[in-house]
Each structure stands twice: as C-alpha cells, then as structure tokens.
Amino acid sequence: MPFHRYRPAEERVPLPNTDRAWPAQRLERAPLWVPVDLRDGNQALAEPMDPARKRRMFDLFVAMGFKEIEIGYPSASRADFDFVRELAAPGAVPDDVTVVVFTPAIPDLIDRTFASIEGMPKAVVHLYTATAPTWRDVVLNRSRDGVRQMIMTAARRMARLAEGRPGVRFQFSPEVFNLTEPDFVLEICAELTGLWDATPERPVILNLPATVEIATPNVYADQIEYMHRHLARRDSIILSVHPHNDRGTGVACAELAVLAGAQRVEGCLFGNGERTGNVDLVTLALNLHAQGVDPQIDFSDIDEIRRTAEHCTRLPVPARHPYGGDLVYTAFSGTHQDAIGKGFAHHGERAAELGVPAAEAPWEVPYLPIDPADVGRDYEAVIRVNSQSGKGGIAYLLQTGHGLDLPRRLQIEFSRVVQRATDDSGEEVTAEDLWDLFRAEYLDHADEGPVALIGWRTSHTGPERHDFTAELRVDGRESVHQGTGNGPLAALTDALGAAGIKVEILHQAENATGSGSGSRAAAYVECRVDGTTSWGVGLDTSILTASVRAVLSAVNRARAA
C-alpha cells in the first residue's frame, strides 16, 4: 500500500495545544439536533427526493420533535426553491420550529435564497465557504485575505437583506474547518459576529464542520475546545458541529465535540450523506437515551422512522444499524438467547419487587443496551428448529427446502408464528411442520379470507401508466373495480382503494424458487392495510401473478388480525 503518499493531520494543519478539559466532562443533556437530510443528505442521493418525499420527511422531523430543520439549498435548483416556498405558506411550519436554508457566498444566490424565505416569520440563513488551504488554492484560487473579503461581502449583503426582519438569523460554516488554520477561523468568526451584531437574544450560529475526517476524534475535540475558549462574543454564539464519517468515527467526533463545548449537532437520520455519510442522529440521540439522558426527540416507533427514511431516500437501513436495524434486537447464538431470556425473567421479578410496570423498571438485561420496547420493538430470538444437518434457522430451512429468500422483517414476523407453535407443543418443529405453518399463515391467505380476487387483468396503457381491473368478492359481495398506477401493483392497490380497502405497499421483494422455465417465483410484500401493517406472500410461475397473490395475502391477513 502506498501509505507514504499521505500526511498525518499534524502536518496538514496547525493543531491547537488546548490544555484539554473535555475528557473530564460528561454528557448530561442533549444538544440542539438539526437534521440536514433535506439538504446535505438529499444532494448525496443518486435520485434526489421529489416534493412528496421531501414533505413526508419534513413531517416526520416535526412529529419526532426536531425544533430546527435544514430544508434545502434553494438557489441550487427549482425543486429546492419551490419546496422552501411551499413551507413559506401560512401554517406550513409549526410556530416552535425554525427552518434553515443554505447558500454559498455568491451575491445572486444569496438574493435567491432570501427570496425563497419571503413571508416566513423566522428562518436561519446558512452561509458557507470553504476556508482550508487546499480549497483556497485549488478550488477558489484566492488568498486568505481574498477568502475573508468574499465572506464579508456576502455577510454584509445578508445583513442588508435581513433588515426589518428580526426573525431571520444567521449561520456561518467555514467548510473544511478541521483542515483550516485556527487563527484564520477565529479571525473570520470574530469579524462576522461583529458585522451581524450577535447578541444573546439574537445569537449567530457558528458551525464548524469536519467536512472530511482527517484524524482521530480527540483531535477534532481539541479543535472545538480551542474555538469554544477563544471565540469572541461567546455568549452570543451557538457553537455547532457537522461531522462526516470518512474514517468511520463521525459519531465519536460529535460526542467528543459536545464534551468540548459544542451546543448543536447537524446530521442525518441513519447517517446518509456524501461519501461515507453525515453523522448519524439516530445513533447519537439513542446513545444518550442508553446513558439515562433525555434525547429530546421521540424515537418510540423506530420502525416507522426507518420505513419513512428508506422510502424517502430509497436507501436501505442496514440490518445491523445501531438501534434501528432489523437484527439489532435478535440473537442467533443459543448462549445469548439463554442469557437474554434469563435477563427478561429477572427484569420482571425486579419490577414486581419495586412495584412498578416492567416498562419503568431500571434496565439491566444482558446483551441488550436498551429495552427494545422503548423504540417500539421486541426482542426477537431466532427459533431453533430441526433440520437434517442439525440445528438451523427458520430462514435457512425455508430457503434450502423451498427456495424462499424471506426479507429480514418477514423472517422476524414468521419467527413469532413458530414461537407460538413451539410454546404450545413444547417441542421443536420439523422442516415439514415449518412449511405447513408458513403455508397456512401466508400462502393460503391469498385465496382464503374476506377479500377474494375472482378475476383480474392488467395492461400497460402509457408511459409509467398501468391499468388494473379487479373482480372482487369482499365480505361475500361481488363487484368490479378499476385502478391506475405507475406499475401493476400500484394499479391494483388503486383498485382496492376504489373498493374501500386502503393499501400502501411499504416493501416488496421477489426471487425464483428454482432454476428452469417451470420453476415458481416467490413474491413478498409488506403492506399497510387500513392502518395495519401486514406481510403477504404469493407463489406462481408468473412473477406478476405471485405479486398479486402476495398483496391479497397481506390484505386478508391484515383484515383477519
């Protein structure tokens, strides 16, 4: 490996000698969280969010309790500008929420940014400019003084545009702060806070990004502590950080930065962002929760948060993602299962001794850092079942015996079915028993239940347009309904909606169960049916027919729940 091509951080930027105090500090309260999924996260997507997905993400942030939300880069595109204007409508943003808009230090783009927030009672205008030597020399082709003048010219323009608008506040990010000379950052920040007349009543946000991670997290903490101690008008500044994750230590950088004096953290749900991503707000906030500190954000339905993020970004959340992944409350190891089972029993006994509900008793269960119920989840042990090769998992037997490649959440859901069967019998199930349980729970519901699809046909009638005609029997009454959508399943759910059955497909997957033209296809869909989330499975030699059967399976299972 050509390691000699790279220099350590201390050779690239002057690192302050801080006589550090941050190692002795403790995280005792949450910082101000600022999700930047709608700006920084969005610009990192291969397919940026459309207006509907942006609004769904914004509404999620509001419901979770975020009080400051970066909503876009309105001068970058018509779509971003229009989304900001949508939120400028009366009542679109709650009174206790402040939006942030992002702009470079370019006059006409600053003007367009201010035009986007016209009519908003309050907003933060976020100015950024790269300040590190390589960016000054290679990207901006300006000296230190040239960059300083560019920033101050932009800041004066912002001050003029904000005259008479006391609800507009200012933020500045010296991009690539962690590679910029500390004295230069202090010089710019002092001049800015003076120009913008920062006061405790109208503070300026100074955001110091680790735009590209360059060193271990303690180095970033030293840099933040140095700024915290030396910034002019410190009582009139909200010190903010924006770590990225190039070294895989973005969460640690943010936590140590807060110990070092930062009051505000920008990041994305589940860590989406350029390259390896922005810092992960879910992990940061729930780390505090696990330490007995109120994160000030509601994560009580982590599955809905994850589903919304996956829908809006079209990026999957890894199964092992801290706190939110499908498998983080699952133990495959028998020794772990045993320890966790004993821990739950002890927890119940302790709660009874204290005379409090189990959900309020102190948490000390092996291998589970938090109670899964805190985030709307359960502990899921993979059920041990017999196979010819000895002990194996449910998913393994269904895949090897029947060619089914179950999505993770479906594996977890079906494990509950098997658990009930094993609890009733006291025995482990055979592979044949397992298939019988799966067929009865999912496949049979495609044909049995209150909703039957007597006949159907679909056609491709235009660009991204499909029509679906469904002959339905609903609770014994037959009728014909039509629907349209950008695909056959979307058209089917539209037809079901016409019949009074509201269906939203949350996730779908498929696989061939074998090789050859006569093999069957398996389709899996996770649906929200009249407010109830349910999985369905269909099998057929046609993947479309299998998918249609899977939707009917999910509908009937939801209506039978």
XYZ file of C-alpha atoms in Angstrom:
561
model
C 0.000 0.000 0.000
C 1.394 3.461 -0.936
C 0.931 4.882 2.566
C 3.847 7.277 2.030
C 1.609 9.466 -0.171
C -0.455 10.621 2.814
C 0.363 13.000 5.651
C -0.893 12.870 9.232
C -3.163 15.652 10.408
C -0.452 17.445 12.396
C 1.494 18.011 9.164
C -1.541 19.375 7.320
C -2.988 21.882 9.782
C -1.751 23.604 12.978
C -3.321 21.709 15.863
C -4.020 23.774 18.975
C -2.443 22.958 22.310
C -5.581 23.264 24.388
C -4.583 22.003 27.835
C -7.702 19.969 27.197
C -10.535 19.817 29.715
C -13.085 17.889 27.648
C -12.002 14.368 28.756
C -13.294 15.137 32.256
C -16.704 16.287 31.023
C -19.868 14.162 30.950
C -22.788 14.125 28.514
C -25.623 15.257 30.751
C -28.065 16.839 28.287
C -28.892 16.691 24.617
C -27.539 19.297 22.210
C -29.783 21.015 19.719
C -30.263 18.460 16.924
C -30.537 19.697 13.337
C -31.419 17.126 10.664
C -29.912 18.011 7.286
C -31.438 15.118 5.299
C -33.397 17.563 3.125
C -30.263 19.429 2.058
C -26.934 17.720 2.657
C -28.446 14.244 2.667
C -30.604 14.965 -0.368
C -27.726 16.224 -2.519
C -25.923 12.915 -1.829
C -28.727 10.794 -3.302
C -28.437 9.283 -6.759
C -32.101 10.195 -7.161
C -32.910 13.297 -5.066
C -36.235 13.362 -3.261
C -39.289 14.600 -5.104
C -41.594 17.128 -3.360
C -43.849 14.425 -1.863
C -40.945 12.558 -0.313
C -39.402 15.798 0.973
C -42.666 16.765 2.630
C -43.032 13.304 4.185
C -39.524 13.578 5.628
C -40.188 17.098 6.923
C -43.409 15.967 8.580
C -41.525 13.085 10.202
C -38.987 15.520 11.671
C -41.773 17.673 13.093
C -43.542 14.643 14.582
C -40.287 13.465 16.182
C -39.836 16.828 17.872
C -36.968 18.475 15.970
C -37.080 22.252 16.547
C -34.637 23.310 13.843
C -34.649 21.663 10.396
C -32.459 22.436 7.395
C -34.895 22.279 4.474
C -32.860 22.945 1.370
C -30.432 24.766 -0.868
C -32.981 26.991 -2.649
C -30.543 28.564 -5.086
C -29.316 25.162 -6.290
C -32.440 24.049 -8.148
C -36.019 24.964 -8.950
C -37.185 21.936 -6.946
C -35.423 23.125 -3.790
C -36.669 26.680 -4.237
C -40.255 25.524 -4.739
C -40.108 23.275 -1.660
C -38.983 26.190 0.517
C -41.792 28.297 -0.935
C -44.262 25.517 -0.091
C -43.172 25.712 3.537
C -43.473 29.511 3.453
C -47.266 29.139 3.246
C -49.095 30.178 6.432
C -49.283 27.319 8.918
C -46.929 25.028 6.976
C -44.240 25.221 9.667
C -45.217 24.966 13.360
C -44.556 28.073 15.429
C -41.917 26.312 17.546
C -39.910 25.077 14.548
C -37.230 27.117 12.751
C -36.182 26.248 9.209
C -32.658 26.647 7.853
C -31.748 27.448 4.232
C -28.271 27.069 2.756
C -26.367 29.438 0.467
C -22.825 29.925 -0.876
C -21.130 33.322 -0.697
C -22.313 34.366 -4.174
C -24.439 37.546 -4.453
C -27.188 36.393 -6.822
C -27.539 33.070 -4.993
C -27.869 34.889 -1.678
C -30.627 37.033 -3.214
C -32.491 33.959 -4.434
C -32.125 32.329 -1.020
C -33.733 35.332 0.674
C -36.482 35.348 -1.965
C -37.271 31.744 -1.070
C -37.996 32.583 2.601
C -40.088 35.664 1.871
C -43.112 35.583 4.188
C -41.584 33.209 6.737
C -41.802 34.672 10.237
C -38.461 33.135 11.182
C -35.619 31.345 9.466
C -31.870 30.800 9.637
C -29.837 31.673 6.536
C -26.765 29.438 6.462
C -23.745 30.894 4.644
C -20.836 28.635 3.789
C -17.431 28.982 2.180
C -14.508 26.582 2.080
C -11.608 28.020 4.084
C -8.881 25.330 4.149
C -5.614 25.951 2.249
C -6.107 23.254 -0.414
C -9.624 24.527 -1.159
C -8.406 28.167 -1.230
C -5.609 27.297 -3.656
C -7.224 24.644 -5.848
C -10.950 25.436 -5.810
C -11.318 29.152 -5.075
C -7.914 30.404 -6.316
C -7.886 33.042 -3.574
C -5.512 34.055 -0.803
C -6.540 34.045 2.856
C -7.450 37.712 2.602
C -9.325 37.108 -0.646
C -11.465 34.426 1.003
C -12.046 36.671 4.021
C -13.187 39.526 1.808
C -15.517 37.227 -0.146
C -17.141 36.052 3.097
C -17.530 39.575 4.489
C -19.040 40.876 1.252
C -21.596 38.084 1.386
C -22.271 38.701 5.080
C -22.909 42.409 4.504
C -25.349 41.563 1.718
C -27.203 39.149 4.036
C -27.374 41.811 6.743
C -28.934 44.293 4.296
C -31.486 41.746 3.048
C -32.472 40.889 6.631
C -33.093 44.484 7.696
C -36.517 44.825 9.257
C -36.830 41.045 9.651
C -35.921 40.239 13.264
C -36.987 36.608 12.768
C -34.122 35.998 10.340
C -30.916 34.810 11.992
C -27.528 33.917 10.532
C -25.293 30.873 10.424
C -21.800 30.518 9.027
C -19.844 27.362 8.182
C -16.121 27.582 7.377
C -16.250 24.441 5.252
C -13.401 22.037 5.971
C -12.901 23.756 9.322
C -10.849 20.832 10.601
C -8.199 21.478 7.918
C -8.228 25.281 8.318
C -5.716 27.267 10.381
C -7.340 28.041 13.777
C -6.236 31.678 13.767
C -7.905 32.214 10.366
C -11.200 30.721 11.549
C -11.121 32.877 14.685
C -10.406 35.996 12.600
C -13.335 35.357 10.246
C -15.757 34.419 13.040
C -14.894 37.497 15.108
C -15.454 39.809 12.143
C -18.715 38.054 11.235
C -20.243 38.134 14.711
C -19.373 41.813 14.917
C -20.843 42.577 11.497
C -24.005 40.621 12.285
C -24.183 42.177 15.774
C -24.520 38.855 17.565
C -26.266 39.132 20.942
C -27.569 36.568 23.443
C -31.083 37.451 22.271
C -30.182 37.018 18.587
C -27.222 34.646 18.557
C -25.214 33.713 15.484
C -24.667 30.030 14.753
C -21.055 29.163 14.007
C -20.954 25.682 12.520
C -17.532 24.008 12.429
C -17.631 21.017 10.081
C -15.354 18.018 9.940
C -16.166 18.081 6.231
C -13.697 15.278 5.552
C -12.453 13.348 8.583
C -8.659 13.631 8.875
C -7.731 12.364 12.338
C -8.878 10.548 15.426
C -11.923 12.067 17.192
C -9.847 13.508 20.052
C -8.127 15.853 17.570
C -11.490 17.268 16.438
C -12.483 17.674 20.104
C -9.279 19.643 20.730
C -10.066 21.903 17.775
C -13.623 22.512 19.022
C -12.477 23.185 22.592
C -9.929 25.708 21.307
C -12.660 27.585 19.412
C -15.041 27.338 22.369
C -12.449 29.059 24.587
C -11.269 31.708 22.130
C -14.323 32.805 20.105
C -15.261 36.470 20.540
C -18.800 37.142 21.874
C -19.008 33.537 23.071
C -22.270 34.176 24.957
C -23.821 35.352 21.682
C -22.801 32.281 19.673
C -24.372 28.865 19.257
C -21.393 26.614 18.594
C -22.403 23.898 16.141
C -20.652 20.888 14.592
C -21.226 18.937 11.393
C -19.083 15.768 11.346
C -18.794 13.484 8.361
C -17.859 9.823 8.600
C -14.878 9.293 6.295
C -12.906 7.439 8.977
C -15.999 5.738 10.380
C -15.789 7.818 13.564
C -18.383 10.518 12.903
C -20.478 9.582 15.949
C -17.425 9.683 18.226
C -16.398 13.061 16.748
C -19.813 14.522 17.532
C -19.936 13.145 21.074
C -16.453 14.414 21.920
C -17.222 17.773 20.290
C -20.210 18.214 22.603
C -17.940 17.412 25.575
C -15.600 20.095 24.210
C -18.249 22.842 24.157
C -20.454 22.333 21.069
C -24.141 23.096 21.681
C -25.643 21.961 18.387
C -25.132 18.955 16.072
C -26.062 18.706 12.385
C -26.503 15.261 10.850
C -28.847 12.865 9.076
C -31.152 10.140 10.262
C -29.238 6.862 9.835
C -26.164 8.749 8.559
C -26.925 9.360 4.866
C -24.612 11.836 3.137
C -21.744 12.329 0.718
C -19.097 9.582 0.585
C -19.471 7.599 3.840
C -22.162 9.940 5.081
C -23.002 12.588 7.649
C -23.046 11.845 11.333
C -25.916 9.556 12.374
C -28.515 11.349 14.531
C -30.388 8.153 15.444
C -27.262 6.620 16.962
C -26.195 9.848 18.670
C -29.567 10.522 20.282
C -30.198 6.941 21.377
C -26.675 6.712 22.787
C -27.776 9.461 25.166
C -31.006 7.597 25.917
C -28.944 4.497 26.810
C -26.977 6.634 29.290
C -30.084 7.919 31.059
C -30.115 11.300 29.273
C -33.324 12.556 27.617
C -32.510 12.901 23.882
C -35.436 15.360 23.485
C -36.504 13.524 20.296
C -39.209 10.841 20.038
C -37.861 7.507 18.771
C -40.693 5.412 20.209
C -41.577 3.988 16.762
C -38.174 3.304 15.236
C -39.658 1.021 12.569
C -41.849 3.809 11.192
C -38.901 6.208 11.286
C -36.774 3.687 9.408
C -39.519 2.928 6.866
C -40.011 6.632 6.191
C -36.280 7.246 5.784
C -35.948 4.257 3.448
C -38.950 5.400 1.401
C -37.752 9.000 1.128
C -34.076 8.318 0.433
C -34.561 4.973 -1.356
C -31.589 3.722 0.636
C -31.859 0.650 2.863
C -31.007 0.862 6.546
C -28.536 -1.974 7.238
C -29.853 -4.845 9.339
C -27.098 -4.240 11.906
C -27.565 -0.473 12.140
C -27.452 0.588 15.819
C -30.891 0.781 17.438
C -32.869 0.783 14.164
C -31.710 -2.203 12.111
C -33.829 -5.300 11.676
C -31.403 -7.568 13.534
C -30.174 -5.425 16.433
C -32.616 -6.976 18.905
C -32.100 -10.504 17.579
C -29.788 -13.149 18.999
C -28.735 -16.099 16.867
C -26.420 -17.570 19.475
C -28.003 -20.053 21.869
C -25.912 -18.761 24.775
C -27.021 -15.188 24.049
C -30.655 -16.301 23.792
C -30.367 -18.063 27.134
C -28.770 -15.047 28.853
C -31.338 -12.652 27.424
C -34.224 -14.949 28.421
C -32.922 -15.115 31.984
C -32.397 -11.353 31.942
C -36.030 -10.725 30.973
C -37.204 -13.042 33.743
C -35.010 -11.236 36.286
C -36.226 -7.868 34.998
C -39.853 -8.904 35.502
C -39.125 -10.098 39.029
C -37.307 -6.877 39.888
C -40.146 -4.752 38.517
C -42.580 -6.712 40.712
C -40.370 -6.172 43.763
C -40.250 -2.434 43.078
C -43.996 -2.316 42.461
C -43.637 -0.664 39.038
C -44.509 -1.778 35.492
C -41.715 -3.586 33.663
C -41.500 -0.645 31.203
C -40.487 1.662 34.085
C -38.065 -0.585 35.969
C -34.288 0.007 35.716
C -32.901 -1.851 32.707
C -30.178 -4.471 33.165
C -30.650 -7.262 30.633
C -27.579 -8.988 29.155
C -26.679 -8.136 25.539
C -29.464 -5.534 25.139
C -28.201 -1.982 25.833
C -31.776 -0.619 25.853
C -35.219 -2.145 26.228
C -36.393 -2.747 22.636
C -39.871 -1.638 23.755
C -38.503 1.912 24.223
C -38.304 2.201 20.437
C -41.405 0.145 19.666
C -39.557 -3.116 19.048
C -39.435 -6.575 20.621
C -36.576 -8.893 21.430
C -36.552 -11.458 18.627
C -34.794 -14.768 19.241
C -34.320 -16.883 16.134
C -36.224 -20.095 16.826
C -34.125 -23.252 16.774
C -35.661 -25.905 14.556
C -34.637 -29.367 13.459
C -33.022 -29.993 10.085
C -31.129 -32.909 8.627
C -27.850 -31.158 9.288
C -28.668 -30.427 12.924
C -29.795 -27.099 14.352
C -30.557 -24.352 11.896
C -32.650 -21.234 11.433
C -36.116 -20.810 10.048
C -34.880 -18.811 7.088
C -32.258 -21.441 6.294
C -34.815 -24.266 6.185
C -37.307 -22.354 4.054
C -34.576 -21.365 1.625
C -32.940 -24.777 1.325
C -36.195 -26.741 1.359
C -38.479 -24.499 -0.679
C -36.318 -21.837 -2.333
C -37.788 -18.946 -0.330
C -35.492 -15.989 0.371
C -37.509 -14.182 3.058
C -36.825 -10.481 3.713
C -35.437 -9.891 7.180
C -38.574 -8.330 8.663
C -40.666 -11.192 7.327
C -38.231 -13.639 8.925
C -38.746 -11.888 12.245
C -42.539 -11.817 11.868
C -42.747 -15.512 10.952
C -40.484 -16.428 13.875
C -43.306 -15.272 16.163
C -45.659 -17.741 14.468
C -43.162 -20.542 15.009
C -42.582 -19.406 18.582
C -46.277 -19.716 19.353
C -46.318 -23.226 17.865
C -43.262 -24.351 19.824
C -44.574 -22.780 23.034
C -47.851 -24.708 22.642
C -46.173 -28.047 21.923
C -43.038 -27.689 23.993
C -41.090 -29.236 21.129
C -39.017 -28.013 18.254
C -40.704 -28.202 14.867
C -39.624 -30.315 11.933
C -38.927 -28.896 8.500
C -42.268 -30.311 7.315
C -44.084 -28.689 10.248
C -42.360 -25.411 9.437
C -43.609 -25.452 5.831
C -47.150 -26.268 6.967
C -47.069 -23.287 9.342
C -45.747 -20.969 6.640
C -48.305 -22.099 4.041
C -51.217 -21.679 6.471
C -50.017 -18.278 7.705
C -49.217 -16.676 4.324
C -49.894 -18.652 1.159
C -53.415 -19.814 2.000
C -54.495 -16.247 2.746
C -54.099 -15.368 -0.935
C -57.237 -17.483 -1.565
C -58.946 -17.587 1.817
C -60.321 -14.601 3.651
C -62.821 -11.772 3.413
C -61.300 -10.414 0.167
C -61.123 -12.674 -2.888
C -59.845 -11.762 -6.354
C -62.179 -13.723 -8.636
C -60.612 -12.431 -11.828
C -58.278 -9.697 -12.964
C -56.464 -8.205 -15.903
C -53.843 -5.520 -16.281
C -52.392 -3.579 -19.190
C -49.647 -1.065 -19.883
C -51.534 1.956 -21.213
C -48.866 4.639 -21.446
C -45.536 5.863 -20.106
C -45.365 4.795 -16.459
C -49.098 4.016 -16.538
C -50.758 0.686 -15.897
C -54.450 -0.124 -15.574
C -55.835 -2.916 -13.384
C -59.356 -4.330 -13.485
C -60.272 -6.408 -10.421
C -63.300 -8.632 -9.994
C -63.568 -8.735 -6.229
C -65.623 -10.527 -3.619
C -65.494 -8.505 -0.403
C -67.302 -9.967 2.583
C -69.461 -12.036 0.223
C -70.404 -9.183 -2.145
C -69.052 -9.163 -5.675
C -68.077 -6.040 -7.608
C -65.694 -4.826 -10.308
C -63.228 -2.013 -9.701
C -60.541 -0.355 -11.801
C -57.319 1.344 -10.800
C -54.296 3.038 -12.376
C -50.710 3.444 -11.241
C -47.099 3.572 -12.359
C -46.934 -0.224 -12.176
C -49.309 -3.199 -11.960
C -49.208 -3.397 -8.165
C -49.762 0.337 -7.780
C -52.774 -0.027 -10.092
C -54.009 -2.988 -8.007
C -53.820 -1.008 -4.763
C -55.699 1.816 -6.507
C -58.441 -0.660 -7.499
C -58.592 -1.995 -3.937
C -58.899 1.606 -2.730
C -61.908 2.022 -5.007
C -63.410 -0.966 -3.191
C -62.884 0.745 0.157
C -59.674 -1.093 1.113
C -56.780 1.332 1.616
C -53.492 -0.421 0.814
C -49.986 1.081 0.790
C -47.065 -1.117 -0.250
C -44.130 -0.443 2.086
C -41.677 -3.036 0.815
C -41.600 -5.689 -1.881
C -39.153 -8.385 -2.901
C -39.091 -11.458 -5.097
C -36.970 -14.443 -6.015
C -37.048 -17.533 -8.185
C -37.513 -20.671 -6.095
C -35.553 -22.823 -8.540
C -33.980 -22.942 -11.973
C -35.684 -23.694 -15.256
C -38.701 -22.279 -17.064
C -41.152 -24.251 -14.934
C -39.915 -23.043 -11.556
C -42.138 -20.876 -9.429
C -41.496 -17.297 -8.400
C -41.987 -16.108 -4.814
C -43.176 -12.583 -4.089
C -43.173 -10.865 -0.707
C -44.911 -7.588 0.115
C -45.178 -5.583 3.307
C -48.361 -3.502 3.225
C -50.185 -1.035 5.400
C -53.835 -2.115 5.073
C -56.359 0.304 6.592
C -53.686 1.284 9.126
C -52.492 -2.263 9.935
C -49.025 -3.363 8.769
C -49.003 -6.894 7.366
C -46.812 -9.149 5.230
C -48.123 -11.283 2.377
C -46.530 -13.997 0.244
C -47.512 -15.381 -3.156
C -46.195 -18.242 -5.306
C -46.756 -18.755 -9.031
C -44.870 -19.477 -12.227
C -45.643 -15.834 -13.187
C -43.914 -13.219 -11.025
C -46.773 -10.786 -11.642
C -49.360 -13.332 -10.505
C -47.209 -14.185 -7.482
C -47.027 -10.473 -6.598
C -50.790 -10.024 -6.959
C -51.345 -13.060 -4.721
C -48.896 -11.621 -2.183
C -50.915 -8.391 -1.959
C -54.136 -10.393 -1.423
C -52.367 -12.446 1.239
C -51.334 -9.257 3.087
C -54.831 -7.772 2.798
C -56.557 -10.858 4.189
C -54.040 -11.272 6.991
C -54.478 -7.627 7.998
C -58.279 -7.831 7.935
C -58.169 -11.027 9.983
C -55.859 -9.529 12.595
